[in-house]
């Protein structure tokens, strides 16, 4: 026989209404909640999530909308978000947008239809700039991207400082003609480009920045064009892991050795960056902390919808390898 909510109530010594409140994170004491949860474990009760969703305004589900699931950064962040959601008894709906504002709009509509509890979102600059405070019908935290000031909670890397650290390192290694390939769709790439340009100006060097679609194929094509010219850069800074991968492929295509012909430095300390000879210098992002912080902000926003907007800025770690050795 199936176990119902009445069985849980009898085992816990409380009413069925109290069981519903405890399981739905309603107003009950922690002692009563623990008592109900113990009864659930003892009876093997499995709540009817579909029925609960129809009776309530929320599905106890987190929406996670990422820009490109092929990017290992977003894969790692997604794992951290899912771990935190699972620990809180929540499910996760994962959506991939490929940096497309139309797909972002479609998935935001889906989140409304699914009555999600909240959303963690890595939006394009186009969408982020169009979203004002309260324009979405659910608590939202931006991850890896920033929106208009004061509109949404966010967790980001200190992107200008990280890009500037790469410039400072390359200059200290004797490089002067330092170029940069930066993604064309996100606030993250814009901030990294700004940090690069500010650091180049601080060193009295000309900034050589180009924008590119944030994927390996587009980066490879642009890098082949750029590096095939007579006045190619001595070094390149790449604004994400996929663009870095495209630059490595371009260097191989052109027969350029690192760092004798070209120094490369980028973002995201993925396992492959240590396998490519002579090893790639990168900024390591605290991906687990980014995901965990995003969930903390989201839970805080769910509990207190009117609290002030918060922006958490985390620091990266420079991992030095052979691709930027002194020439």
PDB file of C-alpha atoms in Angstrom:
ATOM      1  CA  UNK A   1       0.000   0.000   0.000  1.00  0.00           C
ATOM      2  CA  UNK A   2       1.182   3.514  -0.773  1.00  0.00           C
ATOM      3  CA  UNK A   3       2.072   5.806   2.077  1.00  0.00           C
ATOM      4  CA  UNK A   4       0.079   9.034   2.298  1.00  0.00           C
ATOM      5  CA  UNK A   5       0.370  12.302   4.162  1.00  0.00           C
ATOM      6  CA  UNK A   6      -2.043  11.026   6.846  1.00  0.00           C
ATOM      7  CA  UNK A   7       0.392   8.198   7.624  1.00  0.00           C
ATOM      8  CA  UNK A   8       3.185  10.748   8.069  1.00  0.00           C
ATOM      9  CA  UNK A   9       0.942  12.869  10.319  1.00  0.00           C
ATOM     10  CA  UNK A  10       0.116   9.883  12.542  1.00  0.00           C
ATOM     11  CA  UNK A  11       3.793   8.889  12.771  1.00  0.00           C
ATOM     12  CA  UNK A  12       4.819  12.453  13.658  1.00  0.00           C
ATOM     13  CA  UNK A  13       1.907  13.056  16.031  1.00  0.00           C
ATOM     14  CA  UNK A  14       0.797  16.215  14.204  1.00  0.00           C
ATOM     15  CA  UNK A  15      -1.994  17.258  11.855  1.00  0.00           C
ATOM     16  CA  UNK A  16      -1.868  16.783   8.085  1.00  0.00           C
ATOM     17  CA  UNK A  17      -1.855  20.596   7.727  1.00  0.00           C
ATOM     18  CA  UNK A  18       1.305  20.766   9.846  1.00  0.00           C
ATOM     19  CA  UNK A  19       2.945  18.116   7.662  1.00  0.00           C
ATOM     20  CA  UNK A  20       2.092  20.142   4.554  1.00  0.00           C
ATOM     21  CA  UNK A  21       3.553  23.298   6.066  1.00  0.00           C
ATOM     22  CA  UNK A  22       6.717  21.516   7.187  1.00  0.00           C
ATOM     23  CA  UNK A  23       7.342  19.901   3.810  1.00  0.00           C
ATOM     24  CA  UNK A  24       6.501  23.101   1.946  1.00  0.00           C
ATOM     25  CA  UNK A  25       8.867  25.203   4.073  1.00  0.00           C
ATOM     26  CA  UNK A  26       5.920  26.905   5.726  1.00  0.00           C
ATOM     27  CA  UNK A  27       5.739  28.498   9.199  1.00  0.00           C
ATOM     28  CA  UNK A  28       6.556  25.694  11.670  1.00  0.00           C
ATOM     29  CA  UNK A  29       9.203  25.417  14.356  1.00  0.00           C
ATOM     30  CA  UNK A  30      12.486  23.697  13.601  1.00  0.00           C
ATOM     31  CA  UNK A  31      11.633  21.026  16.150  1.00  0.00           C
ATOM     32  CA  UNK A  32       8.341  20.215  14.421  1.00  0.00           C
ATOM     33  CA  UNK A  33      10.011  20.270  10.989  1.00  0.00           C
ATOM     34  CA  UNK A  34      12.621  17.783  12.220  1.00  0.00           C
ATOM     35  CA  UNK A  35       9.847  15.629  13.699  1.00  0.00           C
ATOM     36  CA  UNK A  36       7.984  15.566  10.367  1.00  0.00           C
ATOM     37  CA  UNK A  37      11.144  14.856   8.361  1.00  0.00           C
ATOM     38  CA  UNK A  38      11.918  11.924  10.671  1.00  0.00           C
ATOM     39  CA  UNK A  39       8.396  10.570  10.088  1.00  0.00           C
ATOM     40  CA  UNK A  40       8.851  10.915   6.325  1.00  0.00           C
ATOM     41  CA  UNK A  41      12.034   8.840   6.489  1.00  0.00           C
ATOM     42  CA  UNK A  42      10.434   6.257   8.745  1.00  0.00           C
ATOM     43  CA  UNK A  43       7.342   5.780   6.568  1.00  0.00           C
ATOM     44  CA  UNK A  44       9.074   6.084   3.192  1.00  0.00           C
ATOM     45  CA  UNK A  45       6.596   8.783   2.139  1.00  0.00           C
ATOM     46  CA  UNK A  46       7.181  10.389  -1.271  1.00  0.00           C
ATOM     47  CA  UNK A  47       5.287  13.679  -1.787  1.00  0.00           C
ATOM     48  CA  UNK A  48       3.192  14.178  -4.919  1.00  0.00           C
ATOM     49  CA  UNK A  49       5.184  17.045  -6.413  1.00  0.00           C
ATOM     50  CA  UNK A  50       2.737  17.621  -9.273  1.00  0.00           C
ATOM     51  CA  UNK A  51      -0.196  18.016  -6.907  1.00  0.00           C
ATOM     52  CA  UNK A  52       1.799  20.259  -4.595  1.00  0.00           C
ATOM     53  CA  UNK A  53       2.777  22.464  -7.521  1.00  0.00           C
ATOM     54  CA  UNK A  54      -0.863  22.898  -8.575  1.00  0.00           C
ATOM     55  CA  UNK A  55      -1.828  23.892  -5.035  1.00  0.00           C
ATOM     56  CA  UNK A  56       1.013  26.367  -4.590  1.00  0.00           C
ATOM     57  CA  UNK A  57       2.551  29.284  -6.418  1.00  0.00           C
ATOM     58  CA  UNK A  58       6.010  27.701  -6.495  1.00  0.00           C
ATOM     59  CA  UNK A  59       7.409  24.391  -7.716  1.00  0.00           C
ATOM     60  CA  UNK A  60      10.371  24.308  -5.298  1.00  0.00           C
ATOM     61  CA  UNK A  61      12.492  24.297  -8.442  1.00  0.00           C
ATOM     62  CA  UNK A  62      15.512  26.406  -9.357  1.00  0.00           C
ATOM     63  CA  UNK A  63      15.988  27.534 -12.945  1.00  0.00           C
ATOM     64  CA  UNK A  64      19.595  27.674 -14.155  1.00  0.00           C
ATOM     65  CA  UNK A  65      20.077  29.483 -17.476  1.00  0.00           C
ATOM     66  CA  UNK A  66      23.664  29.403 -18.754  1.00  0.00           C
ATOM     67  CA  UNK A  67      25.255  30.967 -21.806  1.00  0.00           C
ATOM     68  CA  UNK A  68      27.078  27.932 -23.208  1.00  0.00           C
ATOM     69  CA  UNK A  69      27.081  24.541 -21.523  1.00  0.00           C
ATOM     70  CA  UNK A  70      30.044  23.526 -23.740  1.00  0.00           C
ATOM     71  CA  UNK A  71      32.132  26.052 -21.808  1.00  0.00           C
ATOM     72  CA  UNK A  72      33.721  24.063 -18.936  1.00  0.00           C
ATOM     73  CA  UNK A  73      33.312  27.115 -16.688  1.00  0.00           C
ATOM     74  CA  UNK A  74      29.529  26.878 -16.897  1.00  0.00           C
ATOM     75  CA  UNK A  75      29.651  23.096 -16.511  1.00  0.00           C
ATOM     76  CA  UNK A  76      31.527  23.479 -13.223  1.00  0.00           C
ATOM     77  CA  UNK A  77      29.268  26.280 -11.979  1.00  0.00           C
ATOM     78  CA  UNK A  78      26.195  24.225 -12.871  1.00  0.00           C
ATOM     79  CA  UNK A  79      27.489  21.382 -10.706  1.00  0.00           C
ATOM     80  CA  UNK A  80      27.962  23.725  -7.749  1.00  0.00           C
ATOM     81  CA  UNK A  81      24.441  25.128  -8.144  1.00  0.00           C
ATOM     82  CA  UNK A  82      22.932  21.647  -8.450  1.00  0.00           C
ATOM     83  CA  UNK A  83      24.767  20.463  -5.325  1.00  0.00           C
ATOM     84  CA  UNK A  84      23.406  23.386  -3.288  1.00  0.00           C
ATOM     85  CA  UNK A  85      19.889  22.944  -4.653  1.00  0.00           C
ATOM     86  CA  UNK A  86      19.912  19.212  -3.907  1.00  0.00           C
ATOM     87  CA  UNK A  87      21.033  19.874  -0.332  1.00  0.00           C
ATOM     88  CA  UNK A  88      18.042  22.231   0.035  1.00  0.00           C
ATOM     89  CA  UNK A  89      15.597  19.663  -1.370  1.00  0.00           C
ATOM     90  CA  UNK A  90      15.097  21.535  -4.631  1.00  0.00           C
ATOM     91  CA  UNK A  91      15.243  20.451  -8.257  1.00  0.00           C
ATOM     92  CA  UNK A  92      17.092  22.257 -11.064  1.00  0.00           C
ATOM     93  CA  UNK A  93      15.932  22.998 -14.608  1.00  0.00           C
ATOM     94  CA  UNK A  94      19.022  23.614 -16.772  1.00  0.00           C
ATOM     95  CA  UNK A  95      18.736  25.662 -19.967  1.00  0.00           C
ATOM     96  CA  UNK A  96      21.441  26.587 -22.486  1.00  0.00           C
ATOM     97  CA  UNK A  97      21.088  29.783 -24.544  1.00  0.00           C
ATOM     98  CA  UNK A  98      24.183  29.866 -26.786  1.00  0.00           C
ATOM     99  CA  UNK A  99      24.400  33.613 -26.034  1.00  0.00           C
ATOM    100  CA  UNK A 100      21.140  34.165 -27.977  1.00  0.00           C
ATOM    101  CA  UNK A 101      18.756  36.839 -26.557  1.00  0.00           C
ATOM    102  CA  UNK A 102      15.761  35.180 -28.262  1.00  0.00           C
ATOM    103  CA  UNK A 103      16.493  31.880 -26.552  1.00  0.00           C
ATOM    104  CA  UNK A 104      16.983  33.729 -23.273  1.00  0.00           C
ATOM    105  CA  UNK A 105      13.514  35.273 -23.633  1.00  0.00           C
ATOM    106  CA  UNK A 106      12.002  31.844 -24.399  1.00  0.00           C
ATOM    107  CA  UNK A 107      13.581  30.248 -21.336  1.00  0.00           C
ATOM    108  CA  UNK A 108      12.542  33.120 -19.071  1.00  0.00           C
ATOM    109  CA  UNK A 109       8.950  32.537 -20.229  1.00  0.00           C
ATOM    110  CA  UNK A 110       9.428  28.842 -19.466  1.00  0.00           C
ATOM    111  CA  UNK A 111      10.508  29.713 -15.927  1.00  0.00           C
ATOM    112  CA  UNK A 112       7.292  31.668 -15.432  1.00  0.00           C
ATOM    113  CA  UNK A 113       5.216  28.784 -16.766  1.00  0.00           C
ATOM    114  CA  UNK A 114       7.020  26.325 -14.486  1.00  0.00           C
ATOM    115  CA  UNK A 115       6.450  28.584 -11.465  1.00  0.00           C
ATOM    116  CA  UNK A 116      10.062  28.230 -10.414  1.00  0.00           C
ATOM    117  CA  UNK A 117      11.127  29.327  -6.958  1.00  0.00           C
ATOM    118  CA  UNK A 118      14.003  31.368  -8.406  1.00  0.00           C
ATOM    119  CA  UNK A 119      16.487  31.598 -11.258  1.00  0.00           C
ATOM    120  CA  UNK A 120      20.256  31.798 -11.585  1.00  0.00           C
ATOM    121  CA  UNK A 121      21.035  33.385 -14.938  1.00  0.00           C
ATOM    122  CA  UNK A 122      24.111  34.199 -17.066  1.00  0.00           C
ATOM    123  CA  UNK A 123      22.570  36.714 -19.493  1.00  0.00           C
ATOM    124  CA  UNK A 124      23.917  38.372 -22.600  1.00  0.00           C
ATOM    125  CA  UNK A 125      24.573  42.096 -22.329  1.00  0.00           C
ATOM    126  CA  UNK A 126      21.503  42.730 -24.509  1.00  0.00           C
ATOM    127  CA  UNK A 127      19.166  40.933 -22.128  1.00  0.00           C
ATOM    128  CA  UNK A 128      20.865  42.103 -18.930  1.00  0.00           C
ATOM    129  CA  UNK A 129      20.565  45.750 -19.933  1.00  0.00           C
ATOM    130  CA  UNK A 130      16.853  45.296 -20.727  1.00  0.00           C
ATOM    131  CA  UNK A 131      15.931  43.749 -17.360  1.00  0.00           C
ATOM    132  CA  UNK A 132      14.955  46.260 -14.709  1.00  0.00           C
ATOM    133  CA  UNK A 133      14.293  45.621 -11.029  1.00  0.00           C
ATOM    134  CA  UNK A 134      11.140  43.561 -10.648  1.00  0.00           C
ATOM    135  CA  UNK A 135      10.752  42.928 -14.388  1.00  0.00           C
ATOM    136  CA  UNK A 136      10.943  39.174 -13.802  1.00  0.00           C
ATOM    137  CA  UNK A 137       8.261  37.392 -11.846  1.00  0.00           C
ATOM    138  CA  UNK A 138      10.681  35.417  -9.676  1.00  0.00           C
ATOM    139  CA  UNK A 139      13.824  36.046  -7.590  1.00  0.00           C
ATOM    140  CA  UNK A 140      16.846  36.165  -9.907  1.00  0.00           C
ATOM    141  CA  UNK A 141      20.612  36.149  -9.390  1.00  0.00           C
ATOM    142  CA  UNK A 142      22.992  36.933 -12.235  1.00  0.00           C
ATOM    143  CA  UNK A 143      26.065  34.748 -12.382  1.00  0.00           C
ATOM    144  CA  UNK A 144      29.306  35.626 -14.199  1.00  0.00           C
ATOM    145  CA  UNK A 145      27.491  38.641 -15.661  1.00  0.00           C
ATOM    146  CA  UNK A 146      26.376  42.023 -14.355  1.00  0.00           C
ATOM    147  CA  UNK A 147      23.159  43.898 -15.113  1.00  0.00           C
ATOM    148  CA  UNK A 148      22.261  47.528 -14.668  1.00  0.00           C
ATOM    149  CA  UNK A 149      23.414  48.822 -11.256  1.00  0.00           C
ATOM    150  CA  UNK A 150      21.016  48.044  -8.425  1.00  0.00           C
ATOM    151  CA  UNK A 151      18.679  45.807 -10.435  1.00  0.00           C
ATOM    152  CA  UNK A 152      19.650  42.206  -9.655  1.00  0.00           C
ATOM    153  CA  UNK A 153      21.866  40.330  -7.224  1.00  0.00           C
ATOM    154  CA  UNK A 154      25.000  39.012  -8.916  1.00  0.00           C
ATOM    155  CA  UNK A 155      28.174  36.983  -8.386  1.00  0.00           C
ATOM    156  CA  UNK A 156      31.099  37.887 -10.623  1.00  0.00           C
ATOM    157  CA  UNK A 157      34.853  37.659 -10.880  1.00  0.00           C
ATOM    158  CA  UNK A 158      36.901  40.814 -10.438  1.00  0.00           C
ATOM    159  CA  UNK A 159      37.326  40.856 -14.203  1.00  0.00           C
ATOM    160  CA  UNK A 160      39.247  44.139 -14.668  1.00  0.00           C
ATOM    161  CA  UNK A 161      41.787  43.131 -12.024  1.00  0.00           C
ATOM    162  CA  UNK A 162      42.211  39.640 -13.492  1.00  0.00           C
ATOM    163  CA  UNK A 163      42.830  40.928 -17.022  1.00  0.00           C
ATOM    164  CA  UNK A 164      45.175  43.578 -15.676  1.00  0.00           C
ATOM    165  CA  UNK A 165      47.163  40.910 -13.823  1.00  0.00           C
ATOM    166  CA  UNK A 166      47.746  39.059 -17.099  1.00  0.00           C
ATOM    167  CA  UNK A 167      48.983  42.259 -18.763  1.00  0.00           C
ATOM    168  CA  UNK A 168      51.313  43.020 -15.848  1.00  0.00           C
ATOM    169  CA  UNK A 169      52.748  39.504 -16.008  1.00  0.00           C
ATOM    170  CA  UNK A 170      53.355  39.651 -19.761  1.00  0.00           C
ATOM    171  CA  UNK A 171      55.018  43.060 -19.512  1.00  0.00           C
ATOM    172  CA  UNK A 172      57.263  41.799 -16.705  1.00  0.00           C
ATOM    173  CA  UNK A 173      58.238  38.901 -18.986  1.00  0.00           C
ATOM    174  CA  UNK A 174      59.406  41.330 -21.653  1.00  0.00           C
ATOM    175  CA  UNK A 175      56.392  41.425 -23.995  1.00  0.00           C
ATOM    176  CA  UNK A 176      55.267  44.789 -25.379  1.00  0.00           C
ATOM    177  CA  UNK A 177      53.025  44.116 -28.380  1.00  0.00           C
ATOM    178  CA  UNK A 178      50.210  42.432 -26.459  1.00  0.00           C
ATOM    179  CA  UNK A 179      46.884  41.838 -28.180  1.00  0.00           C
ATOM    180  CA  UNK A 180      43.573  40.701 -26.793  1.00  0.00           C
ATOM    181  CA  UNK A 181      40.621  38.698 -28.136  1.00  0.00           C
ATOM    182  CA  UNK A 182      37.457  39.386 -26.157  1.00  0.00           C
ATOM    183  CA  UNK A 183      33.940  37.987 -26.409  1.00  0.00           C
ATOM    184  CA  UNK A 184      31.378  40.205 -28.077  1.00  0.00           C
ATOM    185  CA  UNK A 185      28.195  39.372 -26.157  1.00  0.00           C
ATOM    186  CA  UNK A 186      28.683  39.657 -22.388  1.00  0.00           C
ATOM    187  CA  UNK A 187      29.413  42.180 -19.673  1.00  0.00           C
ATOM    188  CA  UNK A 188      32.190  39.841 -18.496  1.00  0.00           C
ATOM    189  CA  UNK A 189      34.130  40.215 -21.739  1.00  0.00           C
ATOM    190  CA  UNK A 190      33.547  43.958 -21.696  1.00  0.00           C
ATOM    191  CA  UNK A 191      34.963  44.218 -18.160  1.00  0.00           C
ATOM    192  CA  UNK A 192      37.986  42.075 -19.031  1.00  0.00           C
ATOM    193  CA  UNK A 193      38.649  44.198 -22.094  1.00  0.00           C
ATOM    194  CA  UNK A 194      38.427  47.352 -19.972  1.00  0.00           C
ATOM    195  CA  UNK A 195      40.918  45.888 -17.483  1.00  0.00           C
ATOM    196  CA  UNK A 196      43.283  44.954 -20.309  1.00  0.00           C
ATOM    197  CA  UNK A 197      43.087  48.411 -21.899  1.00  0.00           C
ATOM    198  CA  UNK A 198      43.603  50.185 -18.575  1.00  0.00           C
ATOM    199  CA  UNK A 199      46.679  48.058 -17.796  1.00  0.00           C
ATOM    200  CA  UNK A 200      48.148  48.625 -21.257  1.00  0.00           C
ATOM    201  CA  UNK A 201      47.682  52.381 -20.819  1.00  0.00           C
ATOM    202  CA  UNK A 202      49.312  52.200 -17.383  1.00  0.00           C
ATOM    203  CA  UNK A 203      52.389  50.637 -19.016  1.00  0.00           C
ATOM    204  CA  UNK A 204      52.376  53.175 -21.838  1.00  0.00           C
ATOM    205  CA  UNK A 205      51.582  50.514 -24.454  1.00  0.00           C
ATOM    206  CA  UNK A 206      48.998  50.613 -27.263  1.00  0.00           C
ATOM    207  CA  UNK A 207      45.928  48.416 -26.748  1.00  0.00           C
ATOM    208  CA  UNK A 208      45.345  45.939 -29.573  1.00  0.00           C
ATOM    209  CA  UNK A 209      41.907  44.545 -28.789  1.00  0.00           C
ATOM    210  CA  UNK A 210      39.467  42.719 -31.041  1.00  0.00           C
ATOM    211  CA  UNK A 211      35.968  41.386 -30.382  1.00  0.00           C
ATOM    212  CA  UNK A 212      34.881  37.912 -31.435  1.00  0.00           C
ATOM    213  CA  UNK A 213      31.942  35.542 -30.884  1.00  0.00           C
ATOM    214  CA  UNK A 214      32.750  33.691 -27.639  1.00  0.00           C
ATOM    215  CA  UNK A 215      33.390  30.223 -29.049  1.00  0.00           C
ATOM    216  CA  UNK A 216      36.431  28.267 -30.200  1.00  0.00           C
ATOM    217  CA  UNK A 217      35.614  28.220 -33.925  1.00  0.00           C
ATOM    218  CA  UNK A 218      35.135  31.987 -34.215  1.00  0.00           C
ATOM    219  CA  UNK A 219      38.232  32.652 -32.115  1.00  0.00           C
ATOM    220  CA  UNK A 220      40.347  30.313 -34.232  1.00  0.00           C
ATOM    221  CA  UNK A 221      39.248  31.971 -37.475  1.00  0.00           C
ATOM    222  CA  UNK A 222      39.932  35.482 -36.154  1.00  0.00           C
ATOM    223  CA  UNK A 223      43.278  34.475 -34.646  1.00  0.00           C
ATOM    224  CA  UNK A 224      44.417  32.869 -37.907  1.00  0.00           C
ATOM    225  CA  UNK A 225      43.641  36.109 -39.748  1.00  0.00           C
ATOM    226  CA  UNK A 226      45.359  38.255 -37.143  1.00  0.00           C
ATOM    227  CA  UNK A 227      48.413  36.099 -36.526  1.00  0.00           C
ATOM    228  CA  UNK A 228      48.964  35.592 -40.231  1.00  0.00           C
ATOM    229  CA  UNK A 229      49.777  39.276 -40.667  1.00  0.00           C
ATOM    230  CA  UNK A 230      53.318  40.654 -40.659  1.00  0.00           C
ATOM    231  CA  UNK A 231      52.771  42.841 -37.583  1.00  0.00           C
ATOM    232  CA  UNK A 232      51.180  40.141 -35.451  1.00  0.00           C
ATOM    233  CA  UNK A 233      51.196  40.502 -31.640  1.00  0.00           C
ATOM    234  CA  UNK A 234      53.990  38.989 -29.547  1.00  0.00           C
ATOM    235  CA  UNK A 235      51.402  37.847 -27.021  1.00  0.00           C
ATOM    236  CA  UNK A 236      47.627  37.367 -26.818  1.00  0.00           C
ATOM    237  CA  UNK A 237      45.206  37.558 -23.898  1.00  0.00           C
ATOM    238  CA  UNK A 238      42.027  35.512 -24.430  1.00  0.00           C
ATOM    239  CA  UNK A 239      38.863  36.334 -22.486  1.00  0.00           C
ATOM    240  CA  UNK A 240      37.448  32.841 -21.881  1.00  0.00           C
ATOM    241  CA  UNK A 241      38.431  29.193 -22.091  1.00  0.00           C
ATOM    242  CA  UNK A 242      36.819  28.560 -25.477  1.00  0.00           C
ATOM    243  CA  UNK A 243      38.499  31.599 -27.049  1.00  0.00           C
ATOM    244  CA  UNK A 244      41.792  30.410 -25.562  1.00  0.00           C
ATOM    245  CA  UNK A 245      41.237  27.004 -27.165  1.00  0.00           C
ATOM    246  CA  UNK A 246      40.607  28.665 -30.526  1.00  0.00           C
ATOM    247  CA  UNK A 247      43.829  30.665 -30.239  1.00  0.00           C
ATOM    248  CA  UNK A 248      45.835  27.513 -29.474  1.00  0.00           C
ATOM    249  CA  UNK A 249      44.396  25.853 -32.571  1.00  0.00           C
ATOM    250  CA  UNK A 250      45.258  28.928 -34.656  1.00  0.00           C
ATOM    251  CA  UNK A 251      48.856  28.905 -33.427  1.00  0.00           C
ATOM    252  CA  UNK A 252      49.181  25.235 -34.350  1.00  0.00           C
ATOM    253  CA  UNK A 253      47.625  25.868 -37.769  1.00  0.00           C
ATOM    254  CA  UNK A 254      50.190  28.587 -38.451  1.00  0.00           C
ATOM    255  CA  UNK A 255      53.099  26.626 -37.007  1.00  0.00           C
ATOM    256  CA  UNK A 256      53.770  29.160 -34.241  1.00  0.00           C
ATOM    257  CA  UNK A 257      55.646  27.878 -31.194  1.00  0.00           C
ATOM    258  CA  UNK A 258      54.802  29.019 -27.660  1.00  0.00           C
ATOM    259  CA  UNK A 259      56.285  31.205 -26.372  1.00  0.00           C
ATOM    260  CA  UNK A 260      59.101  31.692 -28.907  1.00  0.00           C
ATOM    261  CA  UNK A 261      56.720  32.942 -31.609  1.00  0.00           C
ATOM    262  CA  UNK A 262      53.636  33.762 -29.541  1.00  0.00           C
ATOM    263  CA  UNK A 263      52.793  33.938 -25.842  1.00  0.00           C
ATOM    264  CA  UNK A 264      49.235  33.016 -24.798  1.00  0.00           C
ATOM    265  CA  UNK A 265      47.392  33.768 -21.568  1.00  0.00           C
ATOM    266  CA  UNK A 266      43.701  33.378 -20.818  1.00  0.00           C
ATOM    267  CA  UNK A 267      40.951  32.449 -18.403  1.00  0.00           C
ATOM    268  CA  UNK A 268      39.756  29.206 -16.791  1.00  0.00           C
ATOM    269  CA  UNK A 269      42.136  26.617 -15.392  1.00  0.00           C
ATOM    270  CA  UNK A 270      40.693  23.593 -17.172  1.00  0.00           C
ATOM    271  CA  UNK A 271      42.627  20.287 -17.219  1.00  0.00           C
ATOM    272  CA  UNK A 272      43.507  20.622 -20.900  1.00  0.00           C
ATOM    273  CA  UNK A 273      45.366  23.910 -20.286  1.00  0.00           C
ATOM    274  CA  UNK A 274      48.037  21.982 -18.364  1.00  0.00           C
ATOM    275  CA  UNK A 275      48.302  19.321 -21.066  1.00  0.00           C
ATOM    276  CA  UNK A 276      49.008  21.648 -23.992  1.00  0.00           C
ATOM    277  CA  UNK A 277      52.779  22.065 -24.235  1.00  0.00           C
ATOM    278  CA  UNK A 278      54.350  24.048 -22.664  1.00  0.00           C
ATOM    279  CA  UNK A 279      51.293  24.629 -20.446  1.00  0.00           C
ATOM    280  CA  UNK A 280      49.019  27.683 -20.632  1.00  0.00           C
ATOM    281  CA  UNK A 281      49.062  30.621 -18.228  1.00  0.00           C
ATOM    282  CA  UNK A 282      45.506  31.249 -17.030  1.00  0.00           C
ATOM    283  CA  UNK A 283      43.336  32.965 -14.461  1.00  0.00           C
ATOM    284  CA  UNK A 284      41.698  30.291 -12.319  1.00  0.00           C
ATOM    285  CA  UNK A 285      38.173  31.227 -11.315  1.00  0.00           C
ATOM    286  CA  UNK A 286      36.689  29.997  -8.004  1.00  0.00           C
ATOM    287  CA  UNK A 287      33.881  28.179  -9.806  1.00  0.00           C
ATOM    288  CA  UNK A 288      32.591  26.210  -6.812  1.00  0.00           C
ATOM    289  CA  UNK A 289      32.415  29.378  -4.716  1.00  0.00           C
ATOM    290  CA  UNK A 290      30.694  31.259  -7.545  1.00  0.00           C
ATOM    291  CA  UNK A 291      27.937  28.642  -7.720  1.00  0.00           C
ATOM    292  CA  UNK A 292      27.569  28.386  -3.953  1.00  0.00           C
ATOM    293  CA  UNK A 293      27.472  32.156  -3.489  1.00  0.00           C
ATOM    294  CA  UNK A 294      24.817  32.457  -6.190  1.00  0.00           C
ATOM    295  CA  UNK A 295      22.619  29.961  -4.354  1.00  0.00           C
ATOM    296  CA  UNK A 296      23.129  31.803  -1.056  1.00  0.00           C
ATOM    297  CA  UNK A 297      22.068  35.068  -2.664  1.00  0.00           C
ATOM    298  CA  UNK A 298      19.057  33.401  -4.255  1.00  0.00           C
ATOM    299  CA  UNK A 299      17.891  31.827  -0.993  1.00  0.00           C
ATOM    300  CA  UNK A 300      18.345  35.171   0.780  1.00  0.00           C
ATOM    301  CA  UNK A 301      16.309  36.921  -1.938  1.00  0.00           C
ATOM    302  CA  UNK A 302      13.553  34.296  -1.655  1.00  0.00           C
ATOM    303  CA  UNK A 303      13.396  34.798   2.114  1.00  0.00           C
ATOM    304  CA  UNK A 304      13.580  38.625   1.977  1.00  0.00           C
ATOM    305  CA  UNK A 305      12.406  39.908  -1.437  1.00  0.00           C
ATOM    306  CA  UNK A 306      12.779  43.571  -0.475  1.00  0.00           C
ATOM    307  CA  UNK A 307      16.358  43.469   0.817  1.00  0.00           C
ATOM    308  CA  UNK A 308      18.980  45.658  -0.931  1.00  0.00           C
ATOM    309  CA  UNK A 309      20.572  44.309  -4.100  1.00  0.00           C
ATOM    310  CA  UNK A 310      23.963  42.669  -3.494  1.00  0.00           C
ATOM    311  CA  UNK A 311      26.924  42.171  -5.809  1.00  0.00           C
ATOM    312  CA  UNK A 312      29.559  39.646  -4.739  1.00  0.00           C
ATOM    313  CA  UNK A 313      32.943  40.140  -6.427  1.00  0.00           C
ATOM    314  CA  UNK A 314      35.419  37.272  -6.143  1.00  0.00           C
ATOM    315  CA  UNK A 315      39.128  37.162  -6.917  1.00  0.00           C
ATOM    316  CA  UNK A 316      40.840  34.872  -9.392  1.00  0.00           C
ATOM    317  CA  UNK A 317      44.237  33.177  -9.077  1.00  0.00           C
ATOM    318  CA  UNK A 318      46.963  33.560 -11.699  1.00  0.00           C
ATOM    319  CA  UNK A 319      48.407  30.165 -12.695  1.00  0.00           C
ATOM    320  CA  UNK A 320      51.756  30.702 -14.441  1.00  0.00           C
ATOM    321  CA  UNK A 321      52.958  28.181 -17.016  1.00  0.00           C
ATOM    322  CA  UNK A 322      55.336  27.955 -19.946  1.00  0.00           C
ATOM    323  CA  UNK A 323      53.201  29.744 -22.550  1.00  0.00           C
ATOM    324  CA  UNK A 324      54.300  33.096 -21.103  1.00  0.00           C
ATOM    325  CA  UNK A 325      57.953  32.414 -20.265  1.00  0.00           C
ATOM    326  CA  UNK A 326      60.411  35.242 -20.845  1.00  0.00           C
ATOM    327  CA  UNK A 327      61.404  35.284 -24.489  1.00  0.00           C
TER     328      UNK A 327
END
